[in-house]
Amino acid sequence: MSLMRNLPAALAAVALVGGLGLAAAPARKAAPAKPRLQESQMSLEKELLAKYGEGQRTRLERGMKQVTQFWRAEDGDAKAYEEFVRTNFAGDGPTLDALFERMEFALESFDGHTLEINRDFRMQTDLDRGTIYPFDETLAAYDPSAHVNDDFFANKIAFVVLLNFPLTTLEQRLSEGDNWSRRQWAEARLASRFSKRIPADVNLAIARAAADSEQYIAGYNVWMHHVVDEKGNRLFPAKMRLLSHWNLRDQIKADYGDSTNGLAKQRAIQQVMERIVTQTIPKAVVDNPRFDWNPFTNEVRPSTEKDFDEAILPAASAAPKLANAPEPDTRYAKLLADFQASRKADPYSPTAPTLIARRFDENRELPEARVRKMFEDVLTSPLVPRAAKLIEKRLGRPLEPFDVWYAGFKQRGKYSEAELDDIVRKKYPTAEAYKKDIPNILQKLGFSKERAEYVADNIIVHPARGSGHASGAAKRGYKAYLRTRVEKDGMNYKGYNIAVHEMGHNVEQTFSLNDIDHTLLSGVPNTAFTEALAFVFQGHDLELLGLVKPDAKSRALATLNDFWGTYEIAGVGLVDMAVWHWMYDHPNATPAQLKAATLQIARDTWNKYYAPVFGKKDVVLLGIYSHMIDSFLYLPDYPIGHMIAFQIERQMEKAGSIGPEFERMTKTGNVAPDLWMKKATGAPVGPEALLPATAEALPEIENAKD
Ligand SMILES: [Zn+2]
């Protein structure tokens, strides 16, 4: 399951706002006027040092610098600034402790209560509770914390924090953070909440660009019954409408199971994907079944088949003048608009002054150079050609480029989906039945009876309207919510599988909020961690039903599946990174220039890491991911997520039991990822667990008899 699609709503919102909040290169618009504060500094500093002692010099100088960095004319003149510093500098231990404790308590309260309000306002749209009225949508869209940053700068709470607690760079957090006390980490997290002051119009521009590119991606469907081969044969069934890139890729994966037409279908989809990346796709065939299209010759004809309902199609697609006119680089125009909006925030984010820095230094807290190295370690691993050879053997043919999505390591279980549905439906006819069983499930996962009951008491189970999500609390004592689908006749296997995943989130949320020392450190370092922890639970779902325990072979297959998936997505991540760098280096580029650059980057990356095993050069498939267009440099999270999941799972295996290890890990909270991982497993984040596991798994399958 994807990381982003499964994020709890509140977390996703935080991740998105955080991500977009941090932007890129210097924008042309000048920062707002600042009053002249320099003259006031010297005498004020002298006065306060006389009062509090020379020992406060470093703190005071840093605090004043941090405040002036964000102070604007609207905040007051030099006199007001002086008065502010004089009144609010906490120059002795007891005052500083009181300020820290007050801020921790107040922010927990603010975050906790606004989250509760938010969840309540979304209740009707999130849960399976009948009609959604227009006012329900309005309630759901409301975010009570939307203006908190502006409010806290306006009433100067943000400045009080900036005057007294240190803003830190990633480099500091990494080089010094291992030796920080928990309080120092909590102070760093407290200050970082106010590390940027982005004007409302800039945030609005970013939100508009994001919504616009998201809408473009959400409508990018291909009607597969109308994709024909040279003889006009239709390879795909009527009404099949695939969203790029997710459904197209998943169809390639599914077609490994089709021994008659699978290969022809996979080749056709690859061709469709390449047409999208190169923008040679005729505009008329995007989400439009009125035309038949041969993606190899690019020929377009009015369709002879009608497998659609006029009402669901955009009217504009009815009669384009030139049916085979290509899409006019819209894909790259959207990406460019994301970039132009993002960089408007750059001048207001001094500790991370580009979107690239905001993503790596703030959201991920892993330096970009290290992330690149981790990806290259996987991409250049000698295990890649071995895995490739094994796939060729299993397929009985040479690899083709779309085999980056090879899905044949995934095993079909012993039980059919229908059998599993039956078993689960009987066991969990209602959400309440699942809720009642949580203490048992947790004990099967190795938690003591006491801990299992404690966590179970903190979880409320609701039938979800959509597929499911987990929504933790942000204030101690409030509950965590598990939402999953429960059909009228009971939970089916898919709903159960998701429930186990979401329960993993809930257990993490419970420990990492209620059982740690500082609420300013609640949570995990980044979303990849919470997903990895949830996957640990999810991976045991069949055992929890008492059905199967994976044997050595199925474990080896699962490892190879992860390895090949990481190899594929690591290259995609590198393309995303290189394209953002190119945009920052060419801020005045046109969509056509961005397209040319992206194609070059995709080809170069392919030629370096994939062509040697695939035996074909200049493939552009690595540029197909939709996230590249609407998710602002999100893609590197996937390969990092795979590596983190592996590290965590291996550690649990080593420990021999999930429960106590899960609790120990999640109580570390939101410190830097490497520090978290070192505490959890003894090693920093990286492919150090994935690669050895793959090396062990390969011979297991290479030497298998069947
Ligand atoms: Zn999840």
XYZ file of C-alpha atoms and ligand atoms in Angstrom:
707
model
C 0.000 0.000 0.000
C 1.219 3.485 -0.757
C 2.421 5.696 2.029
C 0.512 8.782 1.103
C -2.804 7.206 0.223
C -2.980 5.536 3.626
C -2.076 8.472 5.761
C -4.587 9.341 8.421
C -6.365 12.494 7.301
C -4.932 14.697 10.015
C -1.404 13.445 9.448
C -1.741 13.849 5.716
C -2.823 17.426 6.208
C 0.158 18.071 8.443
C 2.518 16.385 6.006
C 1.142 18.392 3.123
C 1.157 21.743 4.869
C 4.612 21.067 6.252
C 5.853 20.025 2.871
C 4.426 22.899 0.970
C 5.302 25.308 3.705
C 8.953 24.710 3.005
C 9.831 26.076 -0.415
C 12.735 26.763 -2.821
C 14.951 29.425 -4.635
C 14.792 33.162 -4.080
C 11.565 34.637 -5.427
C 11.614 37.960 -7.178
C 9.121 39.499 -4.779
C 10.949 41.354 -1.993
C 10.354 40.361 1.620
C 8.131 42.772 3.569
C 9.741 45.914 4.956
C 11.584 45.558 8.244
C 11.967 48.373 10.757
C 15.585 49.346 11.503
C 16.329 47.277 14.555
C 20.116 47.219 14.418
C 20.694 50.346 16.527
C 18.600 48.997 19.397
C 20.541 45.759 19.640
C 23.768 46.851 21.310
C 22.459 48.856 24.233
C 19.643 46.385 24.832
C 22.067 43.503 24.931
C 24.269 45.351 27.416
C 21.311 46.134 29.618
C 20.016 42.551 29.693
C 23.441 40.990 30.261
C 23.941 43.320 33.217
C 20.663 42.002 34.581
C 21.044 38.260 33.858
C 24.793 37.779 33.683
C 27.381 37.113 30.997
C 26.352 33.422 30.899
C 23.213 34.367 28.969
C 25.120 36.041 26.125
C 24.880 33.182 23.612
C 21.194 32.609 24.275
C 20.378 36.285 24.137
C 22.275 36.995 20.922
C 20.742 33.975 19.230
C 17.259 34.876 20.433
C 17.489 38.467 19.246
C 18.769 37.339 15.882
C 15.935 34.852 15.510
C 13.322 37.465 16.389
C 14.691 40.130 14.034
C 14.734 37.571 11.218
C 10.943 37.392 11.297
C 10.004 40.839 12.675
C 8.050 43.012 10.229
C 6.923 46.625 10.252
C 3.444 45.512 11.304
C 4.930 43.997 14.497
C 6.046 47.382 15.769
C 8.891 49.902 15.551
C 12.347 49.598 17.101
C 11.012 50.766 20.444
C 8.303 48.111 20.474
C 10.914 45.495 19.555
C 13.156 46.566 22.444
C 10.273 46.462 24.865
C 9.279 43.044 23.604
C 12.762 41.593 24.141
C 13.116 43.224 27.551
C 9.811 41.814 28.734
C 10.010 38.344 27.246
C 13.598 37.188 27.489
C 13.635 34.375 30.056
C 17.059 35.101 31.500
C 17.040 32.731 34.460
C 16.465 28.994 34.859
C 13.133 29.001 36.676
C 11.536 31.432 34.195
C 12.842 29.450 31.242
C 11.525 26.183 32.737
C 8.152 27.791 33.368
C 8.027 29.055 29.764
C 8.965 25.651 28.365
C 6.376 23.825 30.445
C 3.683 26.365 29.663
C 4.327 26.165 25.920
C 4.373 22.365 25.929
C 1.081 22.235 27.814
C -0.581 24.974 25.761
C 0.431 23.601 22.382
C -0.643 20.077 23.336
C -3.990 21.539 24.272
C -4.267 23.549 21.067
C -3.222 20.675 18.807
C -5.313 18.166 20.724
C -8.502 20.169 20.712
C -8.291 21.402 17.137
C -7.721 17.801 16.052
C -10.834 16.695 17.944
C -12.834 19.509 16.308
C -11.478 18.594 12.917
C -12.328 14.920 13.334
C -15.837 15.738 14.562
C -16.449 18.101 11.656
C -15.426 15.306 9.268
C -17.430 12.585 10.989
C -20.247 12.470 8.446
C -17.951 12.440 5.410
C -15.472 9.945 6.913
C -17.890 7.408 8.343
C -20.420 5.081 6.778
C -23.404 7.084 7.982
C -25.624 7.809 5.009
C -26.187 10.966 2.981
C -23.458 13.561 2.729
C -25.178 16.934 2.437
C -23.445 19.995 0.984
C -23.107 21.415 4.510
C -21.302 18.237 5.554
C -18.678 18.942 2.910
C -18.343 22.525 4.111
C -17.867 21.321 7.683
C -15.320 18.750 6.552
C -13.292 21.342 4.678
C -12.996 23.613 7.721
C -9.645 23.572 9.509
C -9.663 25.371 12.872
C -5.865 25.486 12.958
C -5.435 26.935 9.464
C -4.374 30.377 10.692
C -2.591 29.430 13.876
C 0.831 30.382 12.535
C -0.375 33.863 11.567
C -2.174 34.244 14.911
C 0.867 33.271 16.949
C 3.092 35.727 15.107
C 0.441 38.429 15.462
C 0.050 37.961 19.235
C 3.838 37.403 19.508
C 3.719 33.930 21.065
C 5.876 32.822 18.136
C 8.370 35.583 18.922
C 8.490 34.575 22.602
C 9.477 31.073 21.491
C 11.993 32.378 18.956
C 13.553 34.668 21.551
C 14.131 31.827 23.988
C 14.575 28.532 22.144
C 16.996 27.635 19.345
C 16.134 27.221 15.697
C 18.321 24.404 14.412
C 19.540 23.256 11.030
C 19.449 19.629 9.981
C 23.215 19.580 10.173
C 23.085 20.593 13.838
C 20.378 18.087 14.652
C 22.460 15.352 13.056
C 25.906 16.297 14.332
C 24.900 17.361 17.848
C 21.519 15.723 18.311
C 22.856 12.363 19.488
C 24.180 14.088 22.586
C 21.171 16.279 23.250
C 18.986 15.659 26.256
C 15.311 14.899 25.689
C 14.529 18.434 26.825
C 16.922 19.823 24.200
C 15.158 17.801 21.520
C 11.808 19.033 22.761
C 13.081 22.631 22.653
C 14.304 22.137 19.083
C 10.862 20.808 18.069
C 9.159 23.699 19.850
C 11.215 26.336 18.034
C 10.855 24.611 14.671
C 7.115 25.207 14.753
C 7.958 28.852 14.092
C 10.856 28.422 11.681
C 8.937 30.107 8.912
C 6.460 32.905 8.553
C 4.884 32.550 5.166
C 2.463 35.292 4.113
C -1.123 34.228 3.514
C -1.008 35.123 -0.198
C 2.008 32.860 -0.710
C 0.328 29.954 1.065
C -2.759 30.565 -1.027
C -0.737 30.502 -4.258
C 0.857 27.197 -3.227
C -2.497 25.689 -2.280
C -3.960 26.793 -5.646
C -1.107 25.257 -7.625
C -1.423 22.050 -5.609
C -5.184 21.849 -6.122
C -4.795 22.578 -9.820
C -2.178 19.885 -10.475
C -4.104 17.436 -8.313
C -7.206 18.020 -10.403
C -5.254 17.501 -13.614
C -3.909 14.194 -12.317
C -7.280 13.067 -10.920
C -8.866 13.303 -14.377
C -6.056 11.610 -16.303
C -7.788 8.397 -17.303
C -7.226 6.158 -20.285
C -10.166 4.154 -21.675
C -8.497 0.843 -22.366
C -11.160 -0.751 -24.556
C -10.307 1.989 -27.042
C -6.583 1.275 -27.046
C -6.188 -0.929 -30.116
C -3.355 -2.794 -31.781
C -2.303 -2.496 -35.415
C -5.135 -4.686 -36.626
C -7.660 -2.736 -34.657
C -8.001 -5.516 -32.056
C -9.204 -4.499 -28.642
C -7.010 -6.058 -25.977
C -8.843 -4.752 -22.942
C -12.431 -5.269 -21.792
C -15.229 -2.730 -22.275
C -15.556 0.089 -19.726
C -12.046 -0.360 -18.371
C -10.931 3.140 -17.365
C -7.450 3.349 -15.871
C -6.081 6.324 -13.944
C -2.491 7.213 -14.779
C -0.143 6.077 -13.421
C -1.533 3.964 -10.572
C -4.074 1.848 -12.451
C -1.897 1.546 -15.562
C 0.973 0.192 -13.495
C -1.274 -2.115 -11.496
C -2.735 -3.461 -14.738
C 0.785 -4.348 -15.892
C 1.208 -6.198 -12.605
C -2.118 -7.993 -12.950
C -1.358 -9.027 -16.535
C 1.447 -11.332 -15.382
C -1.439 -13.630 -14.513
C -2.894 -13.570 -18.059
C -1.108 -16.250 -20.066
C -2.987 -15.600 -23.336
C -2.866 -11.857 -23.830
C -0.845 -10.580 -20.886
C 2.338 -9.743 -22.759
C 0.557 -7.846 -25.557
C -1.394 -5.872 -22.966
C 1.715 -5.034 -20.990
C 3.500 -3.818 -24.117
C 0.521 -1.659 -25.046
C 0.409 -0.096 -21.566
C 4.120 0.649 -21.683
C 3.526 2.414 -24.987
C 0.665 4.423 -23.463
C 2.881 5.437 -20.533
C 5.673 6.572 -22.825
C 3.233 8.672 -24.841
C 2.132 10.377 -21.610
C 5.684 11.105 -20.467
C 6.746 12.430 -23.870
C 3.406 14.249 -24.298
C 2.966 12.724 -27.730
C -0.344 11.306 -26.481
C -3.199 12.799 -28.536
C -5.079 15.194 -26.288
C -8.338 13.792 -27.636
C -7.821 10.367 -26.051
C -7.228 11.568 -22.488
C -10.274 10.441 -20.506
C -12.196 10.147 -23.739
C -13.672 6.881 -25.081
C -15.117 8.532 -28.198
C -11.920 7.733 -30.058
C -9.981 4.562 -30.693
C -6.244 4.958 -30.408
C -3.282 2.888 -31.507
C -0.518 3.989 -29.148
C 2.204 2.472 -31.368
C 1.360 4.381 -34.564
C -0.483 7.139 -32.658
C -3.395 6.841 -35.071
C -6.749 8.125 -33.768
C -10.201 7.293 -35.159
C -13.764 7.905 -34.021
C -14.701 4.869 -31.996
C -17.014 2.214 -33.320
C -17.776 0.937 -29.823
C -19.788 2.654 -27.170
C -19.023 1.380 -23.668
C -19.651 4.596 -21.759
C -22.320 6.892 -20.456
C -22.210 10.392 -22.028
C -23.184 11.966 -18.713
C -19.915 11.107 -16.960
C -17.624 12.567 -19.625
C -16.363 16.117 -19.844
C -18.351 17.880 -22.616
C -15.204 19.383 -24.125
C -13.931 15.975 -25.146
C -16.845 15.497 -27.568
C -15.398 16.891 -30.777
C -11.815 18.087 -30.819
C -10.889 19.701 -34.133
C -7.707 17.742 -34.620
C -8.135 14.314 -33.109
C -4.438 13.499 -33.139
C -3.061 16.829 -31.940
C -0.718 16.045 -29.029
C -1.351 17.170 -25.491
C 0.435 20.551 -25.426
C 2.970 19.821 -22.655
C 0.265 20.383 -20.028
C 1.913 17.810 -17.776
C 5.049 19.934 -17.544
C 3.159 23.231 -17.322
C 1.480 21.910 -14.141
C 4.786 20.828 -12.635
C 6.321 24.187 -13.468
C 3.405 25.971 -11.795
C 3.995 23.889 -8.626
C 7.619 24.978 -8.683
C 6.851 28.657 -9.287
C 4.375 28.677 -6.388
C 6.720 26.782 -4.056
C 9.643 29.104 -4.519
C 7.525 32.073 -3.448
C 7.840 30.703 0.095
C 11.644 30.527 -0.055
C 12.425 33.981 1.378
C 10.240 33.268 4.420
C 11.914 30.005 5.390
C 15.455 30.948 6.436
C 16.563 27.561 7.804
C 15.369 25.682 4.710
C 15.274 28.161 1.836
C 14.226 25.854 -1.031
C 11.475 23.281 -1.445
C 14.213 20.700 -1.851
C 15.667 21.686 1.533
C 12.248 21.715 3.135
C 11.556 18.202 1.912
C 14.886 16.693 2.899
C 15.993 18.791 5.871
C 12.610 19.297 7.498
C 10.077 16.680 6.373
C 12.468 13.736 6.065
C 15.357 14.996 8.184
C 17.747 13.007 6.038
C 20.335 14.945 4.017
C 19.711 14.726 0.297
C 23.242 13.483 -0.405
C 22.783 10.575 1.976
C 19.420 9.689 0.501
C 20.959 9.686 -2.976
C 23.715 7.403 -1.743
C 21.168 4.977 -0.216
C 19.329 4.813 -3.545
C 22.541 4.289 -5.489
C 23.571 1.505 -3.112
C 20.420 -0.359 -4.085
C 20.530 0.556 -7.790
C 24.146 -0.544 -8.243
C 23.935 -3.589 -5.996
C 25.317 -6.794 -7.563
C 22.071 -8.364 -6.343
C 20.163 -6.511 -9.083
C 21.486 -8.552 -12.060
C 20.933 -11.732 -10.048
C 17.342 -10.825 -9.299
C 16.885 -9.826 -12.954
C 18.175 -13.200 -14.116
C 15.827 -14.958 -11.741
C 12.878 -12.984 -13.112
C 13.845 -13.865 -16.696
C 13.960 -17.501 -15.714
C 10.544 -17.327 -14.088
C 9.082 -15.477 -17.083
C 10.812 -17.651 -19.668
C 11.754 -14.613 -21.785
C 14.199 -11.683 -21.739
C 13.197 -8.699 -19.615
C 11.265 -5.846 -21.171
C 11.217 -2.328 -19.680
C 7.764 -2.723 -18.058
C 9.219 -5.594 -16.011
C 10.440 -2.965 -13.560
C 6.940 -3.672 -12.230
C 7.364 -7.447 -12.161
C 4.857 -8.793 -9.669
C 5.544 -12.528 -9.869
C 7.319 -12.744 -6.532
C 4.008 -11.972 -4.896
C 2.483 -15.240 -3.829
C -1.109 -16.185 -4.142
C -2.112 -17.510 -0.786
C -3.497 -20.923 0.005
C -6.939 -19.426 0.507
C -9.001 -17.681 -2.134
C -10.279 -14.175 -1.435
C -13.822 -15.589 -1.139
C -12.745 -18.139 1.471
C -10.983 -15.443 3.442
C -14.075 -13.215 3.208
C -16.147 -16.016 4.715
C -13.774 -16.591 7.592
C -13.502 -12.904 8.460
C -17.237 -12.199 8.062
C -18.070 -14.857 10.637
C -15.434 -13.662 13.040
C -16.201 -9.937 12.710
C -19.844 -9.321 11.766
C -19.644 -5.757 13.146
C -17.081 -3.091 13.981
C -17.913 -3.761 17.622
C -16.903 -7.420 17.287
C -13.504 -6.382 15.986
C -13.117 -3.840 18.784
C -13.843 -6.530 21.371
C -11.172 -8.778 19.906
C -8.363 -6.188 19.959
C -6.942 -7.322 23.345
C -6.685 -10.894 21.984
C -5.103 -9.753 18.731
C -2.522 -7.695 20.584
C -1.643 -10.590 22.864
C -1.109 -12.785 19.811
C 1.339 -10.121 18.653
C 3.278 -10.507 21.881
C 1.879 -7.762 24.097
C 1.258 -8.669 27.725
C -2.364 -8.946 28.817
C -2.056 -5.721 30.778
C -0.492 -3.725 27.914
C -2.935 -5.212 25.403
C -5.903 -4.115 27.481
C -4.418 -0.699 28.107
C -3.961 -0.058 24.368
C -7.301 -1.613 23.413
C -9.062 0.741 25.831
C -7.608 3.659 23.917
C -8.926 2.593 20.498
C -12.387 3.323 19.124
C -13.453 1.390 16.023
C -15.734 2.985 13.425
C -17.074 1.694 10.103
C -15.436 3.871 7.435
C -17.097 5.282 4.359
C -13.932 4.928 2.269
C -11.268 2.271 2.535
C -10.036 3.094 6.023
C -7.681 5.270 8.031
C -6.334 5.752 11.532
C -6.747 8.995 13.404
C -4.742 9.325 16.591
C -5.162 11.943 19.281
C -2.864 14.912 19.859
C -3.705 15.442 23.524
C -3.079 12.861 26.188
C -6.121 11.025 27.409
C -8.022 11.398 24.136
C -8.705 8.288 22.092
C -7.254 6.948 18.859
C -9.738 6.069 16.117
C -9.609 3.073 13.813
C -11.752 3.346 10.709
C -12.275 0.458 8.341
C -14.954 -0.789 5.973
C -17.606 -3.055 7.397
C -20.095 -4.326 4.820
C -23.736 -4.978 5.739
C -23.073 -8.684 6.213
C -19.829 -8.140 8.118
C -16.202 -7.298 7.568
C -14.631 -8.802 4.462
C -10.990 -9.792 4.175
C -9.912 -6.510 2.597
C -11.580 -4.537 5.394
C -9.904 -6.767 7.982
C -6.483 -6.468 6.345
C -6.801 -2.678 6.424
C -8.107 -2.766 10.010
C -4.969 -4.601 11.133
C -2.812 -2.013 9.349
C -4.697 0.920 10.880
C -4.547 -0.749 14.291
C -0.749 -0.681 13.934
C -1.008 3.088 13.516
C -3.290 3.317 16.560
C -0.920 1.364 18.779
C 1.993 3.545 17.677
C -0.154 6.656 18.234
C -1.072 5.489 21.726
C 2.471 4.840 22.932
C 4.105 7.773 21.154
C 1.678 10.245 22.716
C 0.672 8.865 26.095
C 3.788 7.023 27.147
C 6.625 9.388 26.339
C 8.259 12.072 28.427
C 7.490 15.158 26.300
C 4.385 15.754 24.200
C 6.522 18.076 22.061
C 8.230 14.833 20.980
C 5.054 12.851 20.348
C 4.810 10.795 17.166
C 7.517 9.377 14.932
C 10.272 11.063 12.885
C 8.368 11.004 9.580
C 5.491 9.258 7.832
C 7.673 6.403 6.558
C 8.132 5.292 10.169
C 4.463 5.137 11.085
C 3.765 3.278 7.825
C 6.567 0.798 8.484
C 5.188 0.100 11.948
C 1.675 -0.383 10.556
C 3.009 -2.779 7.902
C 4.538 -4.946 10.625
C 1.058 -5.546 12.004
C -0.553 -5.914 8.590
C 2.004 -8.515 7.507
C 0.767 -10.845 10.248
C -2.931 -10.624 9.422
C -3.332 -14.249 8.308
C -1.498 -15.612 11.323
C -3.800 -13.573 13.538
C -6.701 -15.446 11.942
C -4.872 -18.670 12.806
C -4.401 -19.528 9.110
C -0.780 -19.738 7.995
C 2.671 -19.043 9.213
C 4.973 -18.010 6.373
C 7.642 -20.590 5.555
C 11.209 -19.863 4.438
C 10.247 -19.826 0.766
C 7.354 -17.406 1.089
C 9.502 -15.134 3.233
C 12.232 -15.185 0.607
C 9.714 -14.338 -2.111
C 8.344 -11.461 -0.082
C 11.872 -10.126 0.410
C 12.621 -10.309 -3.324
C 9.349 -8.555 -4.051
C 10.387 -5.699 -1.740
C 13.885 -5.574 -3.165
C 12.688 -5.344 -6.771
C 10.111 -2.737 -5.760
C 12.807 -0.664 -4.039
C 15.080 -0.960 -7.069
C 12.275 0.308 -9.306
C 11.152 3.219 -7.124
C 14.701 4.329 -6.176
C 15.261 5.330 -9.814
C 11.923 7.129 -9.893
C 12.956 9.005 -6.735
C 16.247 10.075 -8.323
C 14.387 11.413 -11.372
C 12.043 13.445 -9.150
C 15.031 14.897 -7.270
C 16.989 15.752 -10.422
C 13.970 17.453 -12.010
C 13.478 19.753 -8.990
C 17.149 20.674 -9.094
C 16.852 21.425 -12.787
C 13.868 23.712 -12.138
C 15.785 25.606 -9.460
C 18.712 25.943 -11.866
C 16.403 27.130 -14.676
C 13.707 29.185 -12.942
C 12.574 30.803 -16.184
C 12.129 27.605 -18.159
C 9.134 26.997 -20.422
C 7.042 23.816 -20.190
C 8.683 22.567 -23.419
C 12.153 23.064 -21.927
C 11.120 21.316 -18.724
C 9.773 18.427 -20.773
C 13.044 18.096 -22.679
C 15.022 18.188 -19.434
C 12.779 15.637 -17.712
C 13.031 13.236 -20.644
C 16.805 13.583 -20.628
C 16.960 12.959 -16.879
C 14.652 9.938 -17.144
C 16.727 8.471 -19.999
C 20.055 9.124 -18.273
C 18.834 7.511 -15.064
C 17.524 4.526 -17.012
C 20.732 4.171 -19.014
C 22.844 4.234 -15.878
C 20.936 1.868 -13.607
C 18.459 -0.136 -15.677
C 19.726 -0.473 -19.249
C 22.572 -2.814 -18.190
C 20.096 -5.416 -16.886
C 17.217 -4.724 -19.278
C 19.381 -4.588 -22.397
C 17.512 -1.595 -23.783
C 18.508 2.077 -23.720
C 16.743 5.452 -23.590
C 13.544 4.312 -21.894
C 11.497 7.166 -20.340
C 9.197 5.090 -18.103
C 10.753 6.410 -14.875
C 8.976 9.706 -15.575
C 5.436 8.283 -15.477
C 4.601 8.686 -11.787
C 1.758 11.127 -11.187
C 3.281 12.188 -7.859
C 5.954 13.967 -9.854
C 3.298 16.343 -11.114
C 1.165 16.930 -8.035
C 3.098 15.911 -4.908
C 6.048 18.315 -4.667
C 9.050 15.994 -4.430
C 7.299 13.281 -2.463
C 8.559 10.242 -4.408
C 11.856 9.695 -2.543
C 9.723 8.792 0.482
C 8.798 5.436 -1.053
C 12.249 3.843 -1.347
C 13.211 5.291 2.052
C 9.998 3.782 3.403
C 10.889 0.334 2.042
C 14.293 0.474 3.715
C 12.886 1.656 7.034
C 10.194 -1.027 7.000
C 12.853 -3.664 6.471
C 15.015 -2.378 9.294
C 12.087 -2.357 11.703
C 10.785 -5.776 10.699
C 14.212 -7.399 10.955
C 14.673 -5.924 14.415
C 11.340 -7.378 15.548
C 12.352 -10.759 14.167
C 15.649 -10.551 16.021
C 13.847 -9.652 19.221
C 11.578 -12.647 18.678
C 8.397 -10.826 19.676
C 6.612 -7.810 18.302
C 4.778 -6.390 21.316
C 7.509 -5.236 23.736
C 9.823 -4.232 20.884
C 7.053 -2.175 19.264
C 6.433 -0.373 22.541
C 10.132 0.252 23.156
C 10.645 1.716 19.669
C 7.581 3.952 19.606
C 8.379 5.585 22.950
C 11.380 7.311 21.357
C 9.045 9.768 19.663
C 9.811 12.420 17.098
C 13.593 12.797 17.129
C 15.833 12.702 14.022
C 15.264 9.530 11.937
C 18.826 8.280 12.279
C 18.801 8.713 16.039
C 15.444 6.925 16.252
C 16.720 4.072 14.102
C 19.981 3.766 16.029
C 18.013 3.461 19.257
C 15.658 0.978 17.645
C 18.081 -1.216 15.703
C 21.636 -0.032 16.340
C 22.126 1.341 12.800
C 21.096 4.570 11.040
C 18.461 4.629 8.279
C 19.686 2.865 5.137
C 19.610 -0.279 3.015
C 21.680 -2.236 5.560
C 18.802 -4.568 6.386
C 17.273 -4.855 2.916
C 20.447 -5.852 1.050
C 21.628 -8.706 3.319
C 18.083 -10.065 3.507
C 17.955 -10.063 -0.300
C 21.318 -11.806 -0.471
C 19.879 -14.532 1.764
C 16.610 -14.761 -0.124
C 18.077 -15.089 -3.637
C 19.619 -18.574 -3.302
C 16.481 -19.771 -1.527
C 14.524 -19.175 -4.751
C 17.359 -19.668 -7.289
C 17.867 -23.209 -5.966
C 14.205 -24.024 -5.485
C 13.110 -27.173 -7.328
C 9.818 -26.029 -8.861
Zn -0.961 3.511 6.897
